[in-house]
Amino acid sequence: MPDGYTEVERYWVDEPYTFVSIIDDTRMFHYQVAEPSLTTYEKEILERVYEDLQDVLTLKDTSKADKNAVLADKTLSLFERYHALLDVASMHRIMYYLRRNFRGYEKIDPLLLDPHIEDISCDGVGVPVFLYHTKYRNIMTNVVFEELELNSFVIKMCQKSGKQISIGEPMVDATMSDGSRLQATLGREVTTRGSSFTIRKFKGDPITPIDLISFGTCSIDILAYFWLAIENGKSIIFAGGTASGKTSILNAVSLFIPSLAKVISIEDTRELTLHHENWIAGVTRKSFTGGAGEVSMYDLLKASLRQRPEYILVGEVRGEEALTLFQAMSTGHTTYSTIHAGDVQTVVNRLENDPMNVPHAMLQSLDIVCIQVQTYVNEVRVRRSNSIVEVTGLDARTGNIRINEIYHWDPAVDTFKQAGESYVLNSIMQSRGWKQDKLVSELTNRGKILEYMRGKGMCDYISVSLVVQAYFLNPERVLEAVRNDNLQEMISQHL
Ligand SMILES: Nc1ncnc2c1ncn2[C@@H]1O[C@H](COP(=O)(O)OP(=O)(O)O)[C@@H](O)[C@H]1O
Ligand SMILES: [Mg+2]
């Protein structure tokens, strides 16, 4: 450790090989990756094995455990062939680097293994890689790339994610094999500091409504409201800035879609995860030759309408597909999508103007807009549903769109306030022929179930889906299971 620094914390990311040390130079924290060091002799052997393995290694159809075994096997036989003088510890250290380079992501492999890291960004050649760490927030690392190394690394990462990057097509958006999102640029054409990449790490299971409650993103009341609204085919747009959690909340509340309903999702990069049997997931395709072979969101959406979906999920609307989405809404489909916009007025402006061009009158088909924000509570980065508004129609006099805020977040006390009467709930009550007390009990019961699940830690998306499904088929049974404290047992019979 350099002079004048103190170590704040140290933890393993790949025991017993690699650990991370967080150090403090009194101005800021630094993230130091410490990998095993190799002697000159070990480095020579590593390079030789690396070369020779390129030819013999075909790891295509083997499972993960098998792949590591095959790699170890071939390496050992090469050690033997070279008559290498290595003790067991040296062999393990060399094996570590082979695994991380062949199977993993080389230098950034330790960063991908660290569960505290949310985003990894490399902004160019010779610039330290930056991270977003759950505990230390934005933090600089000791990982730096040289020019040629970075170019070939970016090409390799894209290839591993099934995409091609080249000087002719220097920007790529891809999904990595573990579900992480990768954005990469190649060369100095589009980014003057050289190739760059950003990885938004995939965090295992998708975020569920129960997680949203635990994170404080929404209140139980808000989720009970979404549950009822979604079950009854009300359409929602989730708006917000970059990384405000739009896609995550869209995915979370989509678990409230009745389990047998026909669902079609359309995305540029695969992010959504549902547990619905009757779900068709579409991903757009960009053509490398331009024109032919390209499948846009608009194409997919038009095609999907012929398949008679009840629920349509569109990852993010940006262009002409917005109009098709609103046409779908106005012909009785329920749709959920996200849009980049910080408030309701901007949502409306973006929808009405080029390139979306949704006619004013058509906006009435939308029922709810939820505005997500990324903000700070006690210096910790959090996501909140800042405002939930309903679209109640057009003002007959002015022709303006009429909106009605029903929940908003109060940053001073970090709680959600109910703002107005819900037009959406009233319309559900009418169409289902419910009395006011039936509506109230539907909301309270759903709230109770959500609260119970949070208390029990039943937050994975499969459990949430099974409970929603069970409630749809037989609400009384679910409520009874909550009362008898055996909901977990009840749903596990269906697994
Ligand atoms: N409610 C939340 N609480 C905490 N983290 C969240 C929440 N929603 C999303 N995230 C995290 O924030 C990042 C961005 O989320 P995402 O939904 O992709 O944002 P967007 O679609 O607005 O760009 C992801 O790493 C995700 O895991
Ligand atoms: Mg998104």
Short mmCIF file of C-alpha atoms and ligand atoms in Angstrom, two decimals:
data_model
loop_
_atom_site.label_atom_id
_atom_site.label_comp_id
_atom_site.label_asym_id
_atom_site.label_seq_id
_atom_site.Cartn_x
_atom_site.Cartn_y
_atom_site.Cartn_z
CA MET A 1 0.00 0.00 0.00
CA PRO A 2 1.35 3.44 -0.93
CA ASP A 3 2.49 5.80 1.87
CA GLY A 4 -0.07 8.01 3.54
CA TYR A 5 -2.93 5.63 2.77
CA THR A 6 -4.93 3.68 5.28
CA GLU A 7 -6.88 0.54 4.52
CA VAL A 8 -10.55 0.90 5.36
CA GLU A 9 -11.74 -2.55 4.46
CA ARG A 10 -10.60 -5.71 2.73
CA TYR A 11 -12.73 -8.57 1.36
CA TRP A 12 -12.40 -11.58 -0.91
CA VAL A 13 -14.02 -11.60 -4.32
CA ASP A 14 -12.44 -14.86 -5.47
CA GLU A 15 -11.16 -16.70 -2.45
CA PRO A 16 -8.28 -17.62 -2.03
CA TYR A 17 -6.89 -15.74 -5.02
CA THR A 18 -8.23 -12.22 -5.28
CA PHE A 19 -9.31 -9.67 -2.72
CA VAL A 20 -10.35 -6.05 -2.80
CA SER A 21 -8.86 -3.44 -0.56
CA ILE A 22 -10.59 -0.12 -0.02
CA ILE A 23 -8.04 2.51 0.87
CA ASP A 24 -8.31 6.09 2.00
CA ASP A 25 -5.80 8.78 1.03
CA THR A 26 -7.63 11.31 3.28
CA ARG A 27 -9.16 12.94 0.18
CA MET A 28 -11.09 9.99 -1.17
CA PHE A 29 -11.46 6.23 -1.24
CA HIS A 30 -9.75 4.01 -3.81
CA TYR A 31 -10.70 0.51 -4.87
CA GLN A 32 -7.64 -1.70 -5.21
CA VAL A 33 -7.91 -5.13 -6.80
CA ALA A 34 -5.22 -7.46 -5.49
CA GLU A 35 -4.69 -10.55 -7.62
CA PRO A 36 -2.05 -13.22 -7.02
CA SER A 37 1.37 -12.07 -8.20
CA LEU A 38 3.44 -14.29 -10.45
CA THR A 39 7.20 -14.75 -10.62
CA THR A 40 8.92 -14.14 -13.96
CA TYR A 41 9.12 -17.87 -14.48
CA GLU A 42 5.42 -18.36 -13.73
CA LYS A 43 4.57 -15.56 -16.16
CA GLU A 44 6.55 -17.27 -18.91
CA ILE A 45 4.76 -20.54 -18.32
CA LEU A 46 1.40 -18.77 -18.25
CA GLU A 47 2.03 -17.13 -21.61
CA ARG A 48 3.15 -20.39 -23.14
CA VAL A 49 0.14 -22.31 -21.86
CA TYR A 50 -2.13 -19.50 -22.99
CA GLU A 51 -0.77 -19.72 -26.55
CA ASP A 52 -0.92 -23.48 -26.74
CA LEU A 53 -4.37 -23.72 -25.22
CA GLN A 54 -5.93 -21.47 -27.89
CA ASP A 55 -5.50 -24.35 -30.33
CA VAL A 56 -6.64 -27.29 -28.25
CA LEU A 57 -9.51 -25.73 -26.35
CA THR A 58 -13.05 -26.25 -27.55
CA LEU A 59 -15.31 -25.56 -24.65
CA LYS A 60 -18.53 -25.16 -26.59
CA ASP A 61 -20.92 -27.83 -25.41
CA THR A 62 -19.72 -28.58 -21.93
CA SER A 63 -21.32 -27.42 -18.71
CA LYS A 64 -19.68 -24.84 -16.47
CA ALA A 65 -18.11 -27.33 -14.08
CA ASP A 66 -16.96 -29.43 -17.04
CA LYS A 67 -15.37 -26.42 -18.71
CA ASN A 68 -13.22 -25.71 -15.68
CA ALA A 69 -12.31 -29.37 -15.47
CA VAL A 70 -11.38 -29.54 -19.16
CA LEU A 71 -9.28 -26.39 -18.78
CA ALA A 72 -7.48 -27.77 -15.71
CA ASP A 73 -6.89 -31.10 -17.42
CA LYS A 74 -5.37 -29.64 -20.57
CA THR A 75 -3.25 -27.25 -18.54
CA LEU A 76 -1.83 -29.99 -16.36
CA SER A 77 -0.87 -32.02 -19.38
CA LEU A 78 0.88 -28.96 -20.86
CA PHE A 79 2.80 -28.41 -17.58
CA GLU A 80 3.95 -31.97 -17.91
CA ARG A 81 4.87 -31.60 -21.55
CA TYR A 82 7.06 -28.56 -20.73
CA HIS A 83 8.60 -30.35 -17.75
CA ALA A 84 7.71 -27.20 -15.82
CA LEU A 85 9.14 -26.91 -12.33
CA LEU A 86 6.11 -25.72 -10.42
CA ASP A 87 4.84 -26.41 -6.94
CA VAL A 88 1.13 -26.83 -6.32
CA ALA A 89 0.63 -23.21 -5.25
CA SER A 90 2.24 -21.90 -8.47
CA MET A 91 0.06 -24.19 -10.54
CA HIS A 92 -3.03 -22.83 -8.84
CA ARG A 93 -1.96 -19.24 -9.42
CA ILE A 94 -1.36 -19.89 -13.12
CA MET A 95 -4.65 -21.74 -13.37
CA TYR A 96 -6.40 -18.74 -11.83
CA TYR A 97 -5.20 -16.47 -14.66
CA LEU A 98 -6.11 -19.00 -17.32
CA ARG A 99 -9.62 -19.32 -15.96
CA ARG A 100 -10.13 -15.58 -15.71
CA ASN A 101 -8.80 -14.99 -19.23
CA PHE A 102 -10.44 -17.85 -21.08
CA ARG A 103 -13.71 -18.18 -19.27
CA GLY A 104 -14.02 -14.81 -17.61
CA TYR A 105 -13.47 -11.18 -18.46
CA GLU A 106 -9.75 -10.82 -17.83
CA LYS A 107 -8.83 -7.72 -15.83
CA ILE A 108 -12.36 -6.80 -14.92
CA ASP A 109 -13.33 -10.30 -13.84
CA PRO A 110 -12.81 -9.49 -10.14
CA LEU A 111 -15.09 -6.45 -10.56
CA LEU A 112 -17.80 -8.62 -12.08
CA LEU A 113 -17.47 -11.02 -9.16
CA ASP A 114 -17.85 -8.31 -6.51
CA PRO A 115 -21.50 -8.26 -5.44
CA HIS A 116 -21.15 -4.70 -4.09
CA ILE A 117 -20.63 -3.27 -7.55
CA GLU A 118 -23.57 -1.94 -9.58
CA ASP A 119 -21.88 -0.34 -12.58
CA ILE A 120 -18.44 -0.55 -14.14
CA SER A 121 -17.28 2.16 -16.53
CA CYS A 122 -14.16 2.46 -18.54
CA ASP A 123 -14.14 5.92 -20.13
CA GLY A 124 -11.07 5.46 -22.28
CA VAL A 125 -7.40 4.58 -22.66
CA GLY A 126 -5.19 5.23 -19.65
CA VAL A 127 -8.12 6.32 -17.47
CA PRO A 128 -8.79 4.34 -14.29
CA VAL A 129 -11.93 2.21 -14.43
CA PHE A 130 -14.67 3.72 -12.25
CA LEU A 131 -17.27 1.84 -10.27
CA TYR A 132 -20.49 2.44 -8.50
CA HIS A 133 -20.10 0.62 -5.20
CA THR A 134 -23.14 0.03 -2.97
CA LYS A 135 -21.21 1.24 0.07
CA TYR A 136 -18.59 3.69 -1.26
CA ARG A 137 -20.61 5.07 -4.22
CA ASN A 138 -18.48 6.40 -7.09
CA ILE A 139 -15.00 5.04 -6.65
CA MET A 140 -11.82 4.88 -8.71
CA THR A 141 -10.00 1.58 -9.23
CA ASN A 142 -6.41 0.59 -9.93
CA VAL A 143 -7.54 -1.08 -13.18
CA VAL A 144 -6.34 0.78 -16.30
CA PHE A 145 -6.27 -0.28 -19.96
CA GLU A 146 -3.72 0.51 -22.66
CA GLU A 147 -4.94 1.30 -26.14
CA LEU A 148 -4.52 -1.99 -28.01
CA GLU A 149 -5.47 -3.99 -24.96
CA LEU A 150 -8.70 -2.00 -24.60
CA ASN A 151 -9.62 -2.36 -28.28
CA SER A 152 -9.21 -6.10 -28.27
CA PHE A 153 -10.95 -6.39 -24.92
CA VAL A 154 -14.01 -4.48 -26.17
CA ILE A 155 -14.14 -6.63 -29.31
CA LYS A 156 -13.92 -9.78 -27.19
CA MET A 157 -16.64 -8.65 -24.79
CA CYS A 158 -19.02 -7.93 -27.66
CA GLN A 159 -18.25 -11.27 -29.29
CA LYS A 160 -18.92 -13.10 -26.05
CA SER A 161 -22.32 -11.34 -25.93
CA GLY A 162 -23.11 -12.41 -29.49
CA LYS A 163 -22.65 -8.97 -31.06
CA GLN A 164 -20.12 -7.52 -33.46
CA ILE A 165 -18.34 -4.24 -33.01
CA SER A 166 -16.14 -2.75 -35.72
CA ILE A 167 -14.85 0.56 -37.00
CA GLY A 168 -17.84 0.65 -39.34
CA GLU A 169 -20.29 -0.13 -36.52
CA PRO A 170 -18.49 1.33 -33.51
CA MET A 171 -21.32 1.39 -30.96
CA VAL A 172 -22.91 -1.71 -29.49
CA ASP A 173 -25.59 -2.36 -26.91
CA ALA A 174 -25.60 -5.96 -25.73
CA THR A 175 -26.70 -8.36 -23.02
CA MET A 176 -23.85 -10.32 -21.46
CA SER A 177 -24.24 -14.03 -20.73
CA ASP A 178 -25.11 -13.36 -17.07
CA GLY A 179 -27.77 -10.82 -18.04
CA SER A 180 -25.66 -7.70 -17.42
CA ARG A 181 -26.10 -4.80 -19.84
CA LEU A 182 -23.10 -3.80 -21.92
CA GLN A 183 -22.64 -0.61 -23.89
CA ALA A 184 -19.39 -0.38 -25.79
CA THR A 185 -17.67 1.90 -28.29
CA LEU A 186 -14.64 1.05 -30.39
CA GLY A 187 -11.78 3.34 -31.40
CA ARG A 188 -11.60 7.10 -31.39
CA GLU A 189 -14.32 7.88 -33.94
CA VAL A 190 -17.19 8.30 -31.51
CA THR A 191 -15.33 8.63 -28.23
CA THR A 192 -12.13 10.68 -28.46
CA ARG A 193 -10.51 9.09 -25.41
CA GLY A 194 -10.51 5.75 -27.20
CA SER A 195 -12.68 2.66 -26.83
CA SER A 196 -14.98 2.65 -23.84
CA PHE A 197 -17.49 0.44 -22.13
CA THR A 198 -20.11 0.54 -19.41
CA ILE A 199 -21.48 -2.51 -17.72
CA ARG A 200 -24.66 -2.35 -15.69
CA LYS A 201 -24.48 -5.50 -13.66
CA PHE A 202 -27.35 -7.93 -13.53
CA LYS A 203 -28.34 -8.58 -9.96
CA GLY A 204 -29.63 -12.13 -10.01
CA ASP A 205 -33.40 -12.34 -9.82
CA PRO A 206 -35.39 -9.38 -11.09
CA ILE A 207 -36.60 -6.81 -8.57
CA THR A 208 -40.10 -7.75 -7.37
CA PRO A 209 -42.90 -5.73 -5.78
CA ILE A 210 -41.77 -7.06 -2.40
CA ASP A 211 -38.26 -5.70 -3.05
CA LEU A 212 -39.75 -2.34 -4.03
CA ILE A 213 -41.41 -2.18 -0.61
CA SER A 214 -38.21 -3.22 1.19
CA PHE A 215 -36.16 -0.64 -0.74
CA GLY A 216 -38.72 2.05 0.07
CA THR A 217 -39.29 2.69 -3.64
CA CYS A 218 -43.07 2.36 -3.29
CA SER A 219 -45.46 2.04 -0.39
CA ILE A 220 -47.64 -1.01 0.16
CA ASP A 221 -50.68 1.09 -0.75
CA ILE A 222 -49.18 2.05 -4.07
CA LEU A 223 -48.42 -1.58 -4.92
CA ALA A 224 -51.88 -2.74 -3.91
CA TYR A 225 -53.18 -0.04 -6.23
CA PHE A 226 -50.93 -1.23 -9.09
CA TRP A 227 -51.97 -4.84 -8.44
CA LEU A 228 -55.64 -4.02 -8.77
CA ALA A 229 -55.10 -1.67 -11.73
CA ILE A 230 -53.01 -4.19 -13.64
CA GLU A 231 -55.35 -7.09 -13.01
CA ASN A 232 -58.08 -4.89 -14.45
CA GLY A 233 -56.22 -3.98 -17.61
CA LYS A 234 -55.22 -0.39 -16.90
CA SER A 235 -52.27 0.85 -18.97
CA ILE A 236 -49.22 2.45 -17.37
CA ILE A 237 -46.12 4.34 -18.51
CA PHE A 238 -43.08 4.47 -16.24
CA ALA A 239 -41.07 7.62 -16.80
CA GLY A 240 -37.82 8.89 -15.38
CA GLY A 241 -34.17 9.59 -16.10
CA THR A 242 -31.41 7.13 -16.90
CA ALA A 243 -31.07 4.38 -14.29
CA SER A 244 -33.98 5.71 -12.27
CA GLY A 245 -35.38 2.19 -12.13
CA LYS A 246 -38.04 2.44 -14.86
CA THR A 247 -37.41 -0.96 -16.36
CA SER A 248 -37.13 -2.55 -12.92
CA ILE A 249 -40.50 -1.31 -11.70
CA LEU A 250 -42.08 -2.21 -15.05
CA ASN A 251 -40.78 -5.75 -14.61
CA ALA A 252 -41.79 -5.88 -10.94
CA VAL A 253 -45.41 -4.85 -11.40
CA SER A 254 -45.77 -7.03 -14.51
CA LEU A 255 -45.79 -9.92 -12.06
CA PHE A 256 -49.34 -8.73 -11.25
CA ILE A 257 -50.54 -9.63 -14.75
CA PRO A 258 -52.96 -12.57 -14.46
CA SER A 259 -50.91 -15.70 -15.04
CA LEU A 260 -52.80 -17.07 -18.02
CA ALA A 261 -53.14 -13.80 -19.89
CA LYS A 262 -51.32 -13.61 -23.20
CA VAL A 263 -48.32 -11.34 -22.79
CA ILE A 264 -45.98 -10.07 -25.48
CA SER A 265 -42.85 -8.12 -24.65
CA ILE A 266 -40.74 -6.10 -27.04
CA GLU A 267 -37.29 -4.82 -26.21
CA ASP A 268 -34.04 -3.70 -27.81
CA THR A 269 -31.99 -5.65 -25.30
CA ARG A 270 -33.41 -8.44 -23.23
CA GLU A 271 -34.04 -7.22 -19.68
CA LEU A 272 -37.53 -8.35 -18.66
CA THR A 273 -38.08 -11.59 -16.74
CA LEU A 274 -41.57 -12.92 -16.11
CA HIS A 275 -42.95 -16.20 -14.87
CA HIS A 276 -45.92 -16.29 -17.24
CA GLU A 277 -46.57 -19.42 -19.30
CA ASN A 278 -48.21 -17.50 -22.08
CA TRP A 279 -45.42 -15.00 -22.71
CA ILE A 280 -43.72 -14.28 -26.01
CA ALA A 281 -40.49 -12.27 -25.66
CA GLY A 282 -39.33 -10.35 -28.71
CA VAL A 283 -35.99 -8.62 -29.17
CA THR A 284 -35.25 -6.19 -32.00
CA ARG A 285 -32.44 -6.90 -34.43
CA LYS A 286 -30.13 -4.33 -35.89
CA SER A 287 -28.77 -5.07 -39.32
CA PHE A 288 -25.06 -4.71 -39.95
CA THR A 289 -25.52 -4.18 -43.65
CA GLY A 290 -28.20 -1.52 -43.20
CA GLY A 291 -31.80 -2.00 -44.26
CA ALA A 292 -32.48 -5.65 -45.04
CA GLY A 293 -32.73 -7.95 -42.06
CA GLU A 294 -33.37 -5.17 -39.61
CA VAL A 295 -36.27 -5.77 -37.22
CA SER A 296 -37.31 -2.60 -35.40
CA MET A 297 -39.56 -2.13 -32.40
CA TYR A 298 -42.21 -0.82 -34.73
CA ASP A 299 -42.04 -4.01 -36.86
CA LEU A 300 -42.21 -6.24 -33.81
CA LEU A 301 -45.08 -4.31 -32.29
CA LYS A 302 -47.13 -4.45 -35.49
CA ALA A 303 -46.44 -8.17 -35.81
CA SER A 304 -47.35 -8.76 -32.17
CA LEU A 305 -50.77 -7.18 -32.57
CA ARG A 306 -51.69 -9.92 -35.02
CA GLN A 307 -51.02 -12.44 -32.26
CA ARG A 308 -53.87 -11.05 -30.16
CA PRO A 309 -52.02 -10.25 -26.97
CA GLU A 310 -53.89 -8.95 -23.93
CA TYR A 311 -50.87 -7.32 -22.34
CA ILE A 312 -48.06 -5.70 -24.31
CA LEU A 313 -44.81 -4.69 -22.65
CA VAL A 314 -42.50 -2.36 -24.54
CA GLY A 315 -39.07 -1.92 -22.97
CA GLU A 316 -38.63 1.72 -23.86
CA VAL A 317 -40.49 3.86 -26.37
CA ARG A 318 -38.35 6.28 -28.35
CA GLY A 319 -39.77 6.59 -31.85
CA GLU A 320 -42.59 5.70 -34.19
CA GLU A 321 -43.51 2.62 -32.15
CA ALA A 322 -45.14 5.03 -29.65
CA LEU A 323 -48.02 5.65 -32.03
CA THR A 324 -48.58 1.94 -32.57
CA LEU A 325 -48.50 1.45 -28.82
CA PHE A 326 -51.23 4.05 -28.33
CA GLN A 327 -53.25 2.56 -31.18
CA ALA A 328 -53.00 -0.75 -29.36
CA MET A 329 -54.19 0.90 -26.15
CA SER A 330 -57.11 2.57 -27.85
CA THR A 331 -58.20 -0.76 -29.33
CA GLY A 332 -58.43 -2.38 -25.93
CA HIS A 333 -54.96 -3.77 -25.25
CA THR A 334 -53.24 -3.16 -21.97
CA THR A 335 -49.72 -1.83 -22.32
CA TYR A 336 -46.78 -1.16 -20.04
CA SER A 337 -43.72 0.70 -21.17
CA THR A 338 -41.04 3.13 -20.12
CA ILE A 339 -40.05 6.51 -21.49
CA HIS A 340 -37.15 8.80 -20.78
CA ALA A 341 -38.73 11.91 -19.21
CA GLY A 342 -38.48 13.49 -15.80
CA ASP A 343 -42.07 14.67 -15.31
CA VAL A 344 -45.57 14.26 -16.70
CA GLN A 345 -45.43 17.35 -18.86
CA THR A 346 -42.28 16.10 -20.56
CA VAL A 347 -43.91 12.70 -21.08
CA VAL A 348 -46.82 14.37 -22.85
CA ASN A 349 -44.53 16.63 -24.90
CA ARG A 350 -42.32 13.79 -26.01
CA LEU A 351 -45.31 11.64 -26.96
CA GLU A 352 -46.97 14.37 -28.97
CA ASN A 353 -43.93 15.55 -30.89
CA ASP A 354 -41.58 14.15 -33.48
CA PRO A 355 -40.65 11.30 -33.80
CA MET A 356 -43.47 9.80 -31.71
CA ASN A 357 -46.35 11.92 -33.02
CA VAL A 358 -49.16 10.46 -30.92
CA PRO A 359 -52.37 12.43 -31.59
CA HIS A 360 -53.56 14.40 -28.62
CA ALA A 361 -56.90 12.63 -28.33
CA MET A 362 -55.22 9.25 -28.23
CA LEU A 363 -53.37 10.09 -25.02
CA GLN A 364 -56.63 9.52 -23.17
CA SER A 365 -56.22 5.77 -23.60
CA LEU A 366 -53.37 5.86 -21.14
CA ASP A 367 -54.49 5.39 -17.55
CA ILE A 368 -51.49 5.93 -15.29
CA VAL A 369 -48.06 7.58 -15.40
CA CYS A 370 -45.53 6.77 -12.71
CA ILE A 371 -42.49 9.02 -12.39
CA GLN A 372 -39.37 7.31 -11.06
CA VAL A 373 -36.45 9.23 -9.60
CA GLN A 374 -32.98 8.36 -8.50
CA THR A 375 -32.17 10.49 -5.50
CA TYR A 376 -30.42 10.51 -2.15
CA VAL A 377 -31.82 9.77 1.28
CA ASN A 378 -29.25 10.23 4.06
CA GLU A 379 -26.47 10.26 1.47
CA VAL A 380 -27.46 6.87 0.12
CA ARG A 381 -28.52 6.49 -3.52
CA VAL A 382 -32.15 5.32 -3.67
CA ARG A 383 -34.97 5.05 -6.20
CA ARG A 384 -38.41 6.40 -5.43
CA SER A 385 -41.76 6.52 -7.21
CA ASN A 386 -41.90 10.27 -7.00
CA SER A 387 -45.37 10.83 -8.35
CA ILE A 388 -48.21 8.69 -9.62
CA VAL A 389 -50.75 10.43 -11.79
CA GLU A 390 -53.82 9.32 -13.64
CA VAL A 391 -54.91 10.55 -17.04
CA THR A 392 -58.57 11.35 -16.64
CA GLY A 393 -59.40 12.63 -20.10
CA LEU A 394 -59.34 15.82 -22.12
CA ASP A 395 -60.56 19.10 -20.81
CA ALA A 396 -63.62 19.88 -22.93
CA ARG A 397 -62.92 23.61 -22.87
CA THR A 398 -59.16 23.88 -23.34
CA GLY A 399 -58.53 20.54 -25.03
CA ASN A 400 -55.63 19.95 -22.62
CA ILE A 401 -54.96 16.57 -21.19
CA ARG A 402 -56.44 16.27 -17.68
CA ILE A 403 -54.26 14.66 -15.08
CA ASN A 404 -54.78 13.89 -11.45
CA GLU A 405 -51.97 13.12 -9.05
CA ILE A 406 -52.91 10.41 -6.58
CA TYR A 407 -49.65 9.69 -4.77
CA HIS A 408 -46.51 11.68 -4.29
CA TRP A 409 -43.30 11.13 -2.43
CA ASP A 410 -42.32 13.55 0.32
CA PRO A 411 -38.51 13.75 0.43
CA ALA A 412 -38.44 15.52 3.81
CA VAL A 413 -39.81 12.47 5.62
CA ASP A 414 -39.26 9.82 2.92
CA THR A 415 -42.87 8.71 2.84
CA PHE A 416 -45.67 8.58 0.29
CA LYS A 417 -48.71 10.79 0.56
CA GLN A 418 -52.04 10.10 -1.01
CA ALA A 419 -52.98 13.17 -2.97
CA GLY A 420 -56.39 12.65 -4.56
CA GLU A 421 -59.33 10.43 -5.36
CA SER A 422 -58.53 7.69 -7.84
CA TYR A 423 -60.42 7.80 -11.08
CA VAL A 424 -58.90 4.44 -12.05
CA LEU A 425 -60.18 2.73 -8.90
CA ASN A 426 -63.61 4.23 -9.39
CA SER A 427 -63.81 2.91 -12.90
CA ILE A 428 -62.73 -0.55 -11.74
CA MET A 429 -65.39 -0.45 -9.04
CA GLN A 430 -68.03 0.43 -11.59
CA SER A 431 -67.06 -2.09 -14.21
CA ARG A 432 -66.83 -4.91 -11.67
CA GLY A 433 -70.09 -3.87 -10.06
CA TRP A 434 -68.45 -3.42 -6.65
CA LYS A 435 -69.60 -1.27 -3.76
CA GLN A 436 -67.12 1.09 -2.08
CA ASP A 437 -66.50 -1.32 0.81
CA LYS A 438 -65.65 -4.14 -1.59
CA LEU A 439 -63.07 -1.91 -3.27
CA VAL A 440 -61.61 -0.96 0.10
CA SER A 441 -61.38 -4.57 1.21
CA GLU A 442 -59.74 -5.60 -2.09
CA LEU A 443 -57.05 -2.99 -1.51
CA THR A 444 -56.58 -3.83 2.16
CA ASN A 445 -56.39 -7.56 1.50
CA ARG A 446 -53.79 -7.13 -1.20
CA GLY A 447 -51.84 -4.83 1.10
CA LYS A 448 -51.97 -7.45 3.86
CA ILE A 449 -50.65 -10.13 1.54
CA LEU A 450 -47.79 -7.92 0.34
CA GLU A 451 -46.92 -6.96 3.90
CA TYR A 452 -46.96 -10.58 4.98
CA MET A 453 -44.71 -11.64 2.11
CA ARG A 454 -42.25 -8.92 2.92
CA GLY A 455 -42.16 -10.01 6.56
CA LYS A 456 -41.48 -13.59 5.48
CA GLY A 457 -38.82 -12.61 2.94
CA MET A 458 -40.89 -14.13 0.11
CA CYS A 459 -39.39 -11.73 -2.40
CA ASP A 460 -38.27 -13.88 -5.34
CA TYR A 461 -40.24 -13.44 -8.55
CA ILE A 462 -41.51 -17.01 -8.66
CA SER A 463 -43.08 -16.80 -5.20
CA VAL A 464 -44.64 -13.45 -6.03
CA SER A 465 -46.06 -14.83 -9.28
CA LEU A 466 -47.47 -17.92 -7.57
CA VAL A 467 -49.18 -15.86 -4.86
CA VAL A 468 -50.66 -13.46 -7.42
CA GLN A 469 -51.90 -16.42 -9.44
CA ALA A 470 -53.36 -18.13 -6.38
CA TYR A 471 -55.11 -14.93 -5.32
CA PHE A 472 -56.58 -14.51 -8.79
CA LEU A 473 -58.04 -18.02 -8.70
CA ASN A 474 -59.08 -18.16 -5.06
CA PRO A 475 -58.55 -15.04 -2.94
CA GLU A 476 -60.09 -16.53 0.18
CA ARG A 477 -57.57 -19.39 0.24
CA VAL A 478 -54.64 -17.00 0.09
CA LEU A 479 -56.03 -14.80 2.84
CA GLU A 480 -56.61 -17.83 5.00
CA ALA A 481 -53.03 -18.97 4.42
CA VAL A 482 -51.84 -15.54 5.52
CA ARG A 483 -53.99 -15.79 8.67
CA ASN A 484 -52.71 -19.31 9.37
CA ASP A 485 -49.17 -18.28 8.58
CA ASN A 486 -48.68 -21.01 5.94
CA LEU A 487 -48.64 -19.16 2.63
CA GLN A 488 -45.17 -20.44 1.84
CA GLU A 489 -46.30 -24.06 2.28
CA MET A 490 -49.39 -23.42 0.20
CA ILE A 491 -47.52 -22.13 -2.82
CA SER A 492 -44.66 -24.59 -2.54
CA GLN A 493 -47.15 -27.34 -3.35
CA HIS A 494 -47.31 -25.82 -6.82
CA LEU A 495 -43.58 -25.76 -7.44
N1 LIG B 1 -36.18 0.42 -6.77
C1 LIG B 1 -34.87 0.20 -6.86
N2 LIG B 1 -34.09 0.18 -5.76
C2 LIG B 1 -32.77 -0.04 -5.87
N3 LIG B 1 -32.11 -0.26 -7.04
C3 LIG B 1 -32.83 -0.25 -8.16
C4 LIG B 1 -34.25 -0.02 -8.13
N4 LIG B 1 -34.71 -0.06 -9.38
C5 LIG B 1 -33.64 -0.30 -10.17
N5 LIG B 1 -32.52 -0.42 -9.44
C6 LIG B 1 -31.16 -0.64 -9.96
O1 LIG B 1 -30.83 0.50 -10.72
C7 LIG B 1 -30.21 0.16 -11.94
C8 LIG B 1 -30.99 0.75 -13.10
O2 LIG B 1 -32.29 0.20 -13.14
P1 LIG B 1 -33.18 0.18 -14.45
O3 LIG B 1 -34.50 -0.32 -14.05
O4 LIG B 1 -32.49 -0.56 -15.54
O5 LIG B 1 -33.24 1.73 -14.81
P2 LIG B 1 -33.81 2.48 -16.11
O6 LIG B 1 -34.67 1.52 -16.87
O7 LIG B 1 -34.57 3.63 -15.55
O8 LIG B 1 -32.61 2.95 -16.87
C9 LIG B 1 -30.13 -1.36 -11.95
O9 LIG B 1 -28.84 -1.71 -11.51
C10 LIG B 1 -31.16 -1.79 -10.95
O10 LIG B 1 -30.81 -3.00 -10.32
MG MG B 2 -34.53 0.90 -18.86
#
